[in-house]
mmCIF file of C-alpha atoms and ligand atoms in Angstrom:
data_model
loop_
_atom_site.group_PDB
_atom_site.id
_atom_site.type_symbol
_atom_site.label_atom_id
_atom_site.label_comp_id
_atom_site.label_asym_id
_atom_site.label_seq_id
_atom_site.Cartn_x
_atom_site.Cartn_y
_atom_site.Cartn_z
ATOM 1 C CA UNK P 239 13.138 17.933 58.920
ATOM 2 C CA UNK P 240 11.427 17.871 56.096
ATOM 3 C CA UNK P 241 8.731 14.689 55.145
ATOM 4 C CA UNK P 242 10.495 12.055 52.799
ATOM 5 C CA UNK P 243 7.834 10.314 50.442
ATOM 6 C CA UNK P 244 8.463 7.221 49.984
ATOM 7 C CA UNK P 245 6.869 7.558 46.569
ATOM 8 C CA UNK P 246 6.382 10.396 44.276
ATOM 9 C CA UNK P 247 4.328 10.292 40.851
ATOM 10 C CA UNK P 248 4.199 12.798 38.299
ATOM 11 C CA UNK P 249 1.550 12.324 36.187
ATOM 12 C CA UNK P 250 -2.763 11.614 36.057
ATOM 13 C CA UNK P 251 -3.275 9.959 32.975
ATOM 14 C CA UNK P 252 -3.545 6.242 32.859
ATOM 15 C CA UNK P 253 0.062 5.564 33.883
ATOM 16 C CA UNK P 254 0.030 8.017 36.638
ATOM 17 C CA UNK P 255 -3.132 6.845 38.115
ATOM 18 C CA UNK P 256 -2.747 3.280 37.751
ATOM 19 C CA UNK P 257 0.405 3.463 39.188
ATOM 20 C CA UNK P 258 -0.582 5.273 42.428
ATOM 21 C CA UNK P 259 -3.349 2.356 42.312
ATOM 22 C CA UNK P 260 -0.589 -0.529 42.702
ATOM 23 C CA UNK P 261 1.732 1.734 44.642
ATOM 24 C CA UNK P 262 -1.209 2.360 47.747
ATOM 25 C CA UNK P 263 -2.530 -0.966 47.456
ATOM 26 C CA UNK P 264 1.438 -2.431 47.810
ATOM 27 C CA UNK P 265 1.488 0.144 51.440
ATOM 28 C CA UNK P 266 4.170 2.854 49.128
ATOM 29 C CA UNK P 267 1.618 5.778 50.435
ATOM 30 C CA UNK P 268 2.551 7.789 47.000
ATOM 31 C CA UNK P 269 1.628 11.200 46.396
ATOM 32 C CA UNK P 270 0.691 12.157 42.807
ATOM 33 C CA UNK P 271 1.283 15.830 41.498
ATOM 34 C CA UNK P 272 -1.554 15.926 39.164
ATOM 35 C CA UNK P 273 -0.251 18.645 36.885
ATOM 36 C CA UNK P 274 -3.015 22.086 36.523
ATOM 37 C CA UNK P 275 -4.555 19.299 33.481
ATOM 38 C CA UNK P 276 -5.386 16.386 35.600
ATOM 39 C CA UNK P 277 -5.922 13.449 34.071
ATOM 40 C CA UNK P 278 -3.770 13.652 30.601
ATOM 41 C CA UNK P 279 -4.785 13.511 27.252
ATOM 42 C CA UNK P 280 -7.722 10.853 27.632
ATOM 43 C CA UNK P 281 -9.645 14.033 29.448
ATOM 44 C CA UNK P 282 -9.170 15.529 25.517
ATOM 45 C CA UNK P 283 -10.909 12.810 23.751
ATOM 46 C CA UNK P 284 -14.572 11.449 23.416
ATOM 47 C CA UNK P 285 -15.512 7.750 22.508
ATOM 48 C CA UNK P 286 -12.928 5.424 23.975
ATOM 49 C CA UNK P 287 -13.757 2.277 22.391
ATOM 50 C CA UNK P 288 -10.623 -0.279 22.913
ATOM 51 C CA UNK P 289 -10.032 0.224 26.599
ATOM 52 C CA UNK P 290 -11.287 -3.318 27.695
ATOM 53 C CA UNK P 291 -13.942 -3.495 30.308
ATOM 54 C CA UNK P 292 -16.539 -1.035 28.714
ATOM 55 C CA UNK P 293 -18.584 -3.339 26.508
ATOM 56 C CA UNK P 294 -19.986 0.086 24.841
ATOM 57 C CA UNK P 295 -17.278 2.431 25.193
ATOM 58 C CA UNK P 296 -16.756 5.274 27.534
ATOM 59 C CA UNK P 297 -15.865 8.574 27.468
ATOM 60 C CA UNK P 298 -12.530 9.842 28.117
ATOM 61 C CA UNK P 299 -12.926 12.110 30.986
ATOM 62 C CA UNK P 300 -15.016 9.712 32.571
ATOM 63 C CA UNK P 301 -13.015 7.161 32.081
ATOM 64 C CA UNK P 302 -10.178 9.237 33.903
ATOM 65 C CA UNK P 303 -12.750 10.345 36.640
ATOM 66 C CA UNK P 304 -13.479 6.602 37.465
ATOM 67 C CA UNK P 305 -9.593 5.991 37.650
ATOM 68 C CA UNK P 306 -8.941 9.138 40.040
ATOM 69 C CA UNK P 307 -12.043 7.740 42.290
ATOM 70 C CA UNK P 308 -10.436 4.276 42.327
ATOM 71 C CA UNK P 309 -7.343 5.981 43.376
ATOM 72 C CA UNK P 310 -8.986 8.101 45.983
ATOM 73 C CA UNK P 311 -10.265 4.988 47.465
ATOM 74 C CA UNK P 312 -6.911 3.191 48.052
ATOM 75 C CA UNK P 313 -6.036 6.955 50.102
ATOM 76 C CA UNK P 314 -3.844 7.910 47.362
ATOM 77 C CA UNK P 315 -2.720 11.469 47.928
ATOM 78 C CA UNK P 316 -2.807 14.090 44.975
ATOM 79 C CA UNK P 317 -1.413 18.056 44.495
ATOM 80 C CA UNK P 318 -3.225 20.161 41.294
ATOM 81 C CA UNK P 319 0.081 21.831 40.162
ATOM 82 C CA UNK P 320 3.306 21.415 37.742
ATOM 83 C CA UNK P 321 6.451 20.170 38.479
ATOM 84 C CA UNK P 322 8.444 23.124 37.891
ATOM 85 C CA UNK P 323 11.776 21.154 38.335
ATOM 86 C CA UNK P 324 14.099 18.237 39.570
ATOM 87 C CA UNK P 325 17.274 17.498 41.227
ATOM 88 C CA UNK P 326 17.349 13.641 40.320
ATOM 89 C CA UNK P 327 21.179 13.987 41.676
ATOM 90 C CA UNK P 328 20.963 14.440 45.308
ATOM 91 C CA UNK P 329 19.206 11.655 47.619
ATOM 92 C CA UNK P 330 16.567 12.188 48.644
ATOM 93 C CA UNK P 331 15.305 13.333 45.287
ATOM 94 C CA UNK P 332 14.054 16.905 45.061
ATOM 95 C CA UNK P 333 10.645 18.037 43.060
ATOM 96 C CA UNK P 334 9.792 21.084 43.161
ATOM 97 C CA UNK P 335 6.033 22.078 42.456
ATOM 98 C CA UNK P 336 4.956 25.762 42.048
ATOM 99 C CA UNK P 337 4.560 26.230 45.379
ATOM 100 C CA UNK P 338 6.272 23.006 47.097
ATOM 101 C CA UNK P 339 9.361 21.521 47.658
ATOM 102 C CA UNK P 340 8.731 17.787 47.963
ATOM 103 C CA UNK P 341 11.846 14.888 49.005
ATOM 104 C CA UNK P 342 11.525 11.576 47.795
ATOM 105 C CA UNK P 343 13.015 8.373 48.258
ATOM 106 C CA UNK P 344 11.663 7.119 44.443
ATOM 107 C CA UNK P 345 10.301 8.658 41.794
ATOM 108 C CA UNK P 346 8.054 7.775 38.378
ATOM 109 C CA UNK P 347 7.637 9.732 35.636
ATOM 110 C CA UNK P 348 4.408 9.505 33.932
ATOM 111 C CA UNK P 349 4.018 13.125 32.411
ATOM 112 C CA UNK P 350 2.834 12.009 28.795
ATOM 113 C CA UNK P 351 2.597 13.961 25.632
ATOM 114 C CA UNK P 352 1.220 17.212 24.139
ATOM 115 C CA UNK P 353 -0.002 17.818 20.478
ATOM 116 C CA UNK P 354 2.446 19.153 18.051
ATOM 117 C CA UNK P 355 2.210 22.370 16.098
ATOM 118 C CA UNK P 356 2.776 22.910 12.601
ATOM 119 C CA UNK P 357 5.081 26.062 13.660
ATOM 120 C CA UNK P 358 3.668 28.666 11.165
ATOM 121 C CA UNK P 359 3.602 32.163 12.315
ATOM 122 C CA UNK P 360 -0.252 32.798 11.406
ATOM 123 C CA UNK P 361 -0.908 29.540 12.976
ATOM 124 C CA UNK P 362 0.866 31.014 16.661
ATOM 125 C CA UNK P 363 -1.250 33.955 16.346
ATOM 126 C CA UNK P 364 -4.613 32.415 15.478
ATOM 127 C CA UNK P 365 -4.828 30.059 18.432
ATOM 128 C CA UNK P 366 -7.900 30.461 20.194
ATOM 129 C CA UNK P 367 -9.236 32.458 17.171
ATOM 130 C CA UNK P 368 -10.048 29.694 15.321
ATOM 131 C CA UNK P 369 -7.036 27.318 15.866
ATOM 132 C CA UNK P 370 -7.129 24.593 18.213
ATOM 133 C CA UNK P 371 -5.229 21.335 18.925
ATOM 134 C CA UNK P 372 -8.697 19.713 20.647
ATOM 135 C CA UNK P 373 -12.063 19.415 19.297
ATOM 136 C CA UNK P 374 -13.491 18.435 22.343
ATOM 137 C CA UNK P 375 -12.525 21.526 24.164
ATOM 138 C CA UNK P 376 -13.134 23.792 21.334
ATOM 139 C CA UNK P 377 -15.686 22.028 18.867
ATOM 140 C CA UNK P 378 -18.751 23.649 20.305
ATOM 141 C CA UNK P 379 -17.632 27.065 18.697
ATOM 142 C CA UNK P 380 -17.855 25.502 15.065
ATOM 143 C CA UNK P 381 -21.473 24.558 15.276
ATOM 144 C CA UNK P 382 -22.895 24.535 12.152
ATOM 145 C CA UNK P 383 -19.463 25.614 10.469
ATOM 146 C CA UNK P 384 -17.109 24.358 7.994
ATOM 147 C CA UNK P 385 -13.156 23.159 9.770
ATOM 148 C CA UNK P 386 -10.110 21.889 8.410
ATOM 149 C CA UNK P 387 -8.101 18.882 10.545
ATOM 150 C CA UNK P 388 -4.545 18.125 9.596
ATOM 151 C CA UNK P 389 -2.820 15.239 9.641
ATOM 152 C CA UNK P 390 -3.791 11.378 8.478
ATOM 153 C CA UNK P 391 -3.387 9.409 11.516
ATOM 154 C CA UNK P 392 -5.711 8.228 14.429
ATOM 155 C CA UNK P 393 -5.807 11.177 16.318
ATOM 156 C CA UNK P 394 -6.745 13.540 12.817
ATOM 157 C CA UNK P 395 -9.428 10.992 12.138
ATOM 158 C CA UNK P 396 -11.426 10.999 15.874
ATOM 159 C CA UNK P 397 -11.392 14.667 15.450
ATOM 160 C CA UNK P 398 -12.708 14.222 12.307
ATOM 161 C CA UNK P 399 -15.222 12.176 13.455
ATOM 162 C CA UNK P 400 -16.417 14.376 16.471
ATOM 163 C CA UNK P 401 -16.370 17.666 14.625
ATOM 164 C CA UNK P 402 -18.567 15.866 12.242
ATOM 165 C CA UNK P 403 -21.077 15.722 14.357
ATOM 166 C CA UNK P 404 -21.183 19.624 15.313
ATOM 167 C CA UNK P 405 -19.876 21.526 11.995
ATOM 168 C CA UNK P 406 -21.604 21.541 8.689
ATOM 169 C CA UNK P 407 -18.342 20.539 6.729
ATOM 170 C CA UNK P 408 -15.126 18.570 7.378
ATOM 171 C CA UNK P 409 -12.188 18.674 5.323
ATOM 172 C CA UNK P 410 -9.073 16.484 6.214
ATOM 173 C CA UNK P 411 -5.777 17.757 4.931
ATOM 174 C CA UNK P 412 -3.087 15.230 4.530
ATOM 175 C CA UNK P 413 0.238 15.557 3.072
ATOM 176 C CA UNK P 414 0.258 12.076 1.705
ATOM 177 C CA UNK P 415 -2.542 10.565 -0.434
ATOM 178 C CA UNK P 416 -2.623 7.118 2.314
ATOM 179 C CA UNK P 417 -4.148 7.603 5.760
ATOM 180 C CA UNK P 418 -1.809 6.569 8.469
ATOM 181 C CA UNK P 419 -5.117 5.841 11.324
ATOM 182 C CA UNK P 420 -6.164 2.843 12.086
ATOM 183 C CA UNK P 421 -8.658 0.598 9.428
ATOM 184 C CA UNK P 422 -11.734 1.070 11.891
ATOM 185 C CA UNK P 423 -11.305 4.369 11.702
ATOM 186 C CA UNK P 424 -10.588 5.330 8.349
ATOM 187 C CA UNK P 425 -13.809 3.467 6.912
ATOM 188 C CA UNK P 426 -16.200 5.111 9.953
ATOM 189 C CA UNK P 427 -14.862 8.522 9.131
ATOM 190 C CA UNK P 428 -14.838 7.674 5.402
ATOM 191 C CA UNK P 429 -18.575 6.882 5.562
ATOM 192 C CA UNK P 430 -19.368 10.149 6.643
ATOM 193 C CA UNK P 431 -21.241 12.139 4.326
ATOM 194 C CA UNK P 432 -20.084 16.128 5.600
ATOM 195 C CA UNK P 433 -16.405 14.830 5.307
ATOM 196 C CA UNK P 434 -13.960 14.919 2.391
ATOM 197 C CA UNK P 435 -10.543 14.770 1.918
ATOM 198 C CA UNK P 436 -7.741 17.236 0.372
ATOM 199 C CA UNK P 437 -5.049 14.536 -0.122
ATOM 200 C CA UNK P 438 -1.061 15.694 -0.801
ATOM 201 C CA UNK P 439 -1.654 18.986 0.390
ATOM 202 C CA UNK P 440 0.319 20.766 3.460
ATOM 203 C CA UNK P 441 -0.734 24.048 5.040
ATOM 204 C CA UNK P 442 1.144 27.160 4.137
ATOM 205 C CA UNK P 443 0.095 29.475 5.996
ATOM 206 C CA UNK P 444 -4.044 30.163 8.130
ATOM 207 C CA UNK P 445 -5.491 33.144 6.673
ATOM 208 C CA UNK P 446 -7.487 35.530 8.628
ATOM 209 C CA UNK P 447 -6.704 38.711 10.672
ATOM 210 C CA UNK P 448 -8.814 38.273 14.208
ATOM 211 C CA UNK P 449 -10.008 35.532 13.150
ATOM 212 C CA UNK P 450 -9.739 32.290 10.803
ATOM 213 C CA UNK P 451 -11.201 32.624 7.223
ATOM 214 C CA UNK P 452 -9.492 29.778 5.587
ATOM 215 C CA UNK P 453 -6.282 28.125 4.309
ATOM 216 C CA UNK P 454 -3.249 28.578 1.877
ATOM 217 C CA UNK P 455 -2.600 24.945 0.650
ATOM 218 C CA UNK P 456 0.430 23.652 -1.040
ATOM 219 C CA UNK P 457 -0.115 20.460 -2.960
ATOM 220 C CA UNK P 458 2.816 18.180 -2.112
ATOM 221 C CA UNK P 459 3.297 16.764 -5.593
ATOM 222 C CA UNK P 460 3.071 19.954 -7.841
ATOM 223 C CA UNK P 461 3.770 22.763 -5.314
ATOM 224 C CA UNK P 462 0.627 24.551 -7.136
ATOM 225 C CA UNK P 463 -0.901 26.995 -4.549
ATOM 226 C CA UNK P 464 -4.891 27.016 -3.302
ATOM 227 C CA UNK P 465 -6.654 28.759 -0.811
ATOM 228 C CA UNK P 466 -9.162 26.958 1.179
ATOM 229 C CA UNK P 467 -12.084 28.358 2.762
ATOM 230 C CA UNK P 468 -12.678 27.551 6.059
ATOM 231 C CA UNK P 469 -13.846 28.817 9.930
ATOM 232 C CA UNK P 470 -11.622 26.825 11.720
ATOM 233 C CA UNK P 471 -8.299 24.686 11.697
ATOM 234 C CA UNK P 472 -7.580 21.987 13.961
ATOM 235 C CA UNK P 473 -3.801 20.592 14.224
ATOM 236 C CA UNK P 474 -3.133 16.669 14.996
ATOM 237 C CA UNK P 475 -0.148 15.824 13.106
ATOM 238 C CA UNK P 476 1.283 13.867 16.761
ATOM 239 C CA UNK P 477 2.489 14.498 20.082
ATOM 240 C CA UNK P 478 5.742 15.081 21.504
ATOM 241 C CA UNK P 479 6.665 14.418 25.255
ATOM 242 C CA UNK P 480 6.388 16.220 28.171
ATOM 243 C CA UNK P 481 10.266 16.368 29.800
ATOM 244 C CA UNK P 482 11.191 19.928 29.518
ATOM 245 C CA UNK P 483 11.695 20.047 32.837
ATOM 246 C CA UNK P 484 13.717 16.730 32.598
ATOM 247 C CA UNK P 485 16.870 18.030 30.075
ATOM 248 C CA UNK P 486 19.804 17.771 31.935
ATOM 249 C CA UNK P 487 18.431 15.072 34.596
ATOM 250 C CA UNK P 488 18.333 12.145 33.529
ATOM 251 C CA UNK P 489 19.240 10.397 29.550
ATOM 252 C CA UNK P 490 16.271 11.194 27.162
ATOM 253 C CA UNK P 491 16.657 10.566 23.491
ATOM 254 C CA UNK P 492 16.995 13.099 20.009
ATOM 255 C CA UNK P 493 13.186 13.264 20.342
ATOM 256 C CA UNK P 494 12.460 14.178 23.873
ATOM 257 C CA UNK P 495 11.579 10.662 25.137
ATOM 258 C CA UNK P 496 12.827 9.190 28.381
ATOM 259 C CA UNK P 497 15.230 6.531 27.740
ATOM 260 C CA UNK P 498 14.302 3.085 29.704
ATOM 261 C CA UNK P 499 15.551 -0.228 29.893
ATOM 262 C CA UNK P 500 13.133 -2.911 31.192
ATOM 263 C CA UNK P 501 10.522 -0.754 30.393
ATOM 264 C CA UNK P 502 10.274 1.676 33.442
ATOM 265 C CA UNK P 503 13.960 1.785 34.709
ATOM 266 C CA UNK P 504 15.558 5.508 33.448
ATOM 267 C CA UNK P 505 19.369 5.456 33.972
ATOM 268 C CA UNK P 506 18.757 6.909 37.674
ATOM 269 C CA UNK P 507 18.167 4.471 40.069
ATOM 270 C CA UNK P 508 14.866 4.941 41.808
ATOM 271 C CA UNK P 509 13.515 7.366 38.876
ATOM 272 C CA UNK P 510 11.352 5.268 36.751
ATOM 273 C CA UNK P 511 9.111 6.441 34.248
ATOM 274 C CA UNK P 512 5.765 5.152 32.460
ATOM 275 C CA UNK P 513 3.120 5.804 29.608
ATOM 276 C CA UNK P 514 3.655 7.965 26.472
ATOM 277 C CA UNK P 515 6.472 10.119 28.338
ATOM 278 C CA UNK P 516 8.763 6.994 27.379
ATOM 279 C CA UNK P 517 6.697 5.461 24.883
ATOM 280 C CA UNK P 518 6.715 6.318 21.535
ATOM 281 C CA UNK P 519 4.935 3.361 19.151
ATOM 282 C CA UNK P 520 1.829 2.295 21.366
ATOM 283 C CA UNK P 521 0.827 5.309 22.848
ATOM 284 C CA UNK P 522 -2.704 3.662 24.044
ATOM 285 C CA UNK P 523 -4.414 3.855 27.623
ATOM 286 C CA UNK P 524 -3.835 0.612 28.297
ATOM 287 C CA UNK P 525 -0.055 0.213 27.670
ATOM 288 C CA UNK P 526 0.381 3.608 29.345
ATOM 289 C CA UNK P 527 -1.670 1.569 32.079
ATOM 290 C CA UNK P 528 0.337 -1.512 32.015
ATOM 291 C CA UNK P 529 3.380 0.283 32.297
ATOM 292 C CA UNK P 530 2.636 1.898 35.394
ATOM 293 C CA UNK P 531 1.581 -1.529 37.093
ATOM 294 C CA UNK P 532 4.963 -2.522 36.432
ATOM 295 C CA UNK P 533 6.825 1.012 37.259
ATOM 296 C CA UNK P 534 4.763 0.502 40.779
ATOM 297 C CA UNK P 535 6.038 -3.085 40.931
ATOM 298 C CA UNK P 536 9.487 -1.656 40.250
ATOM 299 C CA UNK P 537 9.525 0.777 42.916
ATOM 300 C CA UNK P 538 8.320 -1.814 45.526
ATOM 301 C CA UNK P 539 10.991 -3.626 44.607
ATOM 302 C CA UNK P 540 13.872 -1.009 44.788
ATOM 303 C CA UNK P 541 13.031 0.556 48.223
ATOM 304 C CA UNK P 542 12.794 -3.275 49.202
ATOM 305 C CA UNK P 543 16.447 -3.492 48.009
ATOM 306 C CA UNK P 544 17.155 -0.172 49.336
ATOM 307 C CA UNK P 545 16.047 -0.945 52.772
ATOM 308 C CA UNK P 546 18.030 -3.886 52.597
ATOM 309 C CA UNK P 547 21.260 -2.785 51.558
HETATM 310 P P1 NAP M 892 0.709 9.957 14.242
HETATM 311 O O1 NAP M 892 0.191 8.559 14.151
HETATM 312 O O2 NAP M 892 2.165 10.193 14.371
HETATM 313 O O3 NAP M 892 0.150 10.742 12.966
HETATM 314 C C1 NAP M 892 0.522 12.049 12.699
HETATM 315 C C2 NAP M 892 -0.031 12.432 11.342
HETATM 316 O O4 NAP M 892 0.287 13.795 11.077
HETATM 317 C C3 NAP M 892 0.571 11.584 10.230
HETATM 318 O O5 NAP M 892 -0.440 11.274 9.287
HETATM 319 C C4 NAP M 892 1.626 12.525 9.622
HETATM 320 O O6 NAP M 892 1.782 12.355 8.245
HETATM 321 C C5 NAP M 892 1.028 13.887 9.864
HETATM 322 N N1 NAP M 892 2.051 14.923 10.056
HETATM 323 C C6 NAP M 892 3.118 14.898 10.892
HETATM 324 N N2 NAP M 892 3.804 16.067 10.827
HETATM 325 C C7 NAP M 892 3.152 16.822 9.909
HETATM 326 C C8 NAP M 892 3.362 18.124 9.405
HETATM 327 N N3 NAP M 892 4.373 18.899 9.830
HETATM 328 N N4 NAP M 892 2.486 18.608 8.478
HETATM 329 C C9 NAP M 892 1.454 17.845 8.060
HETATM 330 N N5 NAP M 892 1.193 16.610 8.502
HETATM 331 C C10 NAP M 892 2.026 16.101 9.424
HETATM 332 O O7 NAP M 892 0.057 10.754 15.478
HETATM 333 P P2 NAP M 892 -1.370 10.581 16.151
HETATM 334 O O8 NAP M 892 -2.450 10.501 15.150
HETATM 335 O O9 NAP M 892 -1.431 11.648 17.190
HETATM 336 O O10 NAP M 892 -1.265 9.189 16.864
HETATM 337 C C11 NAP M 892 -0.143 8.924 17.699
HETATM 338 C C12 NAP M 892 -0.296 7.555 18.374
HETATM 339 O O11 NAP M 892 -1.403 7.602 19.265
HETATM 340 C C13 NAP M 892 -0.529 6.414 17.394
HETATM 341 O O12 NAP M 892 0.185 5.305 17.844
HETATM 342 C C14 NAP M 892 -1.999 6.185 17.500
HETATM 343 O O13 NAP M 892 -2.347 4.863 17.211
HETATM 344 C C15 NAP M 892 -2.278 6.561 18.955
HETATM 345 N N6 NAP M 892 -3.678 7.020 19.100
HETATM 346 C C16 NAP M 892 -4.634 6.074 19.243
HETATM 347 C C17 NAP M 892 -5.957 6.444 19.333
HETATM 348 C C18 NAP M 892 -7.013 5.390 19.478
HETATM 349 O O14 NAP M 892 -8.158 5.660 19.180
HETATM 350 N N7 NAP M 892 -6.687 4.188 19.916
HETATM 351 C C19 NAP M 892 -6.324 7.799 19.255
HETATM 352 C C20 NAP M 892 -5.327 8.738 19.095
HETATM 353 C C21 NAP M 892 -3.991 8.331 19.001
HETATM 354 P P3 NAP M 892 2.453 11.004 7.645
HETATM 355 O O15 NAP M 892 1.393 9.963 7.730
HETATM 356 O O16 NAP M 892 2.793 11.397 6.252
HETATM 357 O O17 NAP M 892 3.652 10.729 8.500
#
């Protein structure tokens, strides 16, 4: 017959990881399918300056490098592929990897988010040609150049920031004339000198044939037209969650995120679920984290019950 786990986690980023911490150290033995992207969106950013602990900051990849090696210390077991799909309505629970079928007495969730697009045709077919969704993975091919970022919240503004450092010229696009991003942020990025603004303006359509030459702009307030020269255009306007594979499974609401009560518990019992996959207003590391101490905690407790009953 085939192995039951007694634990399976779904996920790397902080909730992921810090759940299979508490899970091994509470003796749940879980087994964590990584996903092909280990280690979430943090492995996407640079500076992480809030996450308490690092006086100075760290890094995000190394920040999720030091939380895989704390995992790998408490024996926590891990698989580099997707979850392709679930049964969460036979017991023992099914999940099916790309190349695994894996049986499990509980289950958490902790797939997180992925950027949004702006959905424009040119935009689809100038990804990789000058379009990106992550400056850190694709910042090093602007050297020197001039990029566009849209959106006005956190995640426009650290782009902003790190791009600044590489490219000759930043331009934020924002469809309002008020940044959304935290204070800290908005007055370090507004104190840079190769970054300006293009306030009220959306983006029409990317221009450029093989590859990106600039921008058609629409200004919000007038609907007059501009074109905007630029190299390369990066996309943070948010992040919507990761539970395509979910729809039909379990209750998830108009948006995509997995409905919880008590923070972790989904309405199937022993399928809990943690981090930005369920969480749509803090979105930081450390709620993500905090959440998936207490999903762990929540699982001890069920398959206590369970055995019990
Ligand atoms: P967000 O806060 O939802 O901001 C999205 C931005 O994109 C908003 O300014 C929005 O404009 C704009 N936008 C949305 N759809 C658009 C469209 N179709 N066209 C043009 N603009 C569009 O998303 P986020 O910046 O990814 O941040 C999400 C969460 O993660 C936040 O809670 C944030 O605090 C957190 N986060 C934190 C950090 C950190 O350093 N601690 C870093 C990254 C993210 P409007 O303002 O007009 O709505």
């Amino acid at each position: 017959m085939d192995k039951i786990e007694k634990l399976v986690i779904i996920g790397s980023g902080p909730a992921g990881l810090t759940a299979a911490i508490y899970a091994a150290r509470g003796s749940l033995d879980p087994l964590v399918v990584a996903g092909r992207e280990a280690g979430g969106q943090l492995t996407k950013t640079t500076d992480v300056d809030d996450y308490p602990g690092f006086e100075t900051g760290i890094q995000g990849p190394e920040l999720m490098a030091k939380m895989r090696k704390q995992a790998e210390r408490f024996n926590v077991r891990f698989i580099s592929e997707d979850v392709v799909s679930v049964d969460l309505k036979v017991r023992p629970l099914e999940i099916n990897t790309e190349s695994q079928n894996l049986k499990a007495s509980s289950l958490i969730i902790a797939t997180g988010a992925s950027a949004i697009w702006l959905g424009l045709s040119s935009e689809e077919s100038l990804k990789g040609k000058g379009v990106s969704a992550c400056s850190v993975c694709d910042g090093f091919f602007f050297k020197g150049k001039t990029v566009a970022v849209v959106g006005g919240g956190d995640t426009a503004l650290r782009e902003a920031n790190y791009l600044s450092k590489l490219c000759k010229q930043v331009t934020v696009i924002h469809r309002r004339d008020e940044l959304r991003a935290q204070a800290a942020l908005q007055e370090l990025v507004k104190a840079k000198q190769n970054i300006n603004f293009i306030w009220n303006s959306v983006v029409e359509e990317v221009l450029g044939s093989d590859k990106v030459t600039g921008l058609k702009l629409k200004n919000t307030q007038t609907d007059k037209i501009r074109q905007l020269k630029t190299d390369g255009l990066f996309v943070a306007i948010g992040h919507k969650p990761n539970t395509d594979f979910l729809k039909g499974q379990l209750d998830l609401d108009k948006k995509g995120y997995i409905v919880v009560k008590d923070e972790t518990r989904t309405n199937i019992s022993g399928v809990f679920a943690a981090g930005d996959v369920s969480d749509y207003k803090y979105r930081q590391a450390i709620t993500a984290a905090g959440v998936g101490c207490r999903a762990a905690f929540d699982v001890g407790e069920y398959l206590e019950n369970l055995q019990k009953a």
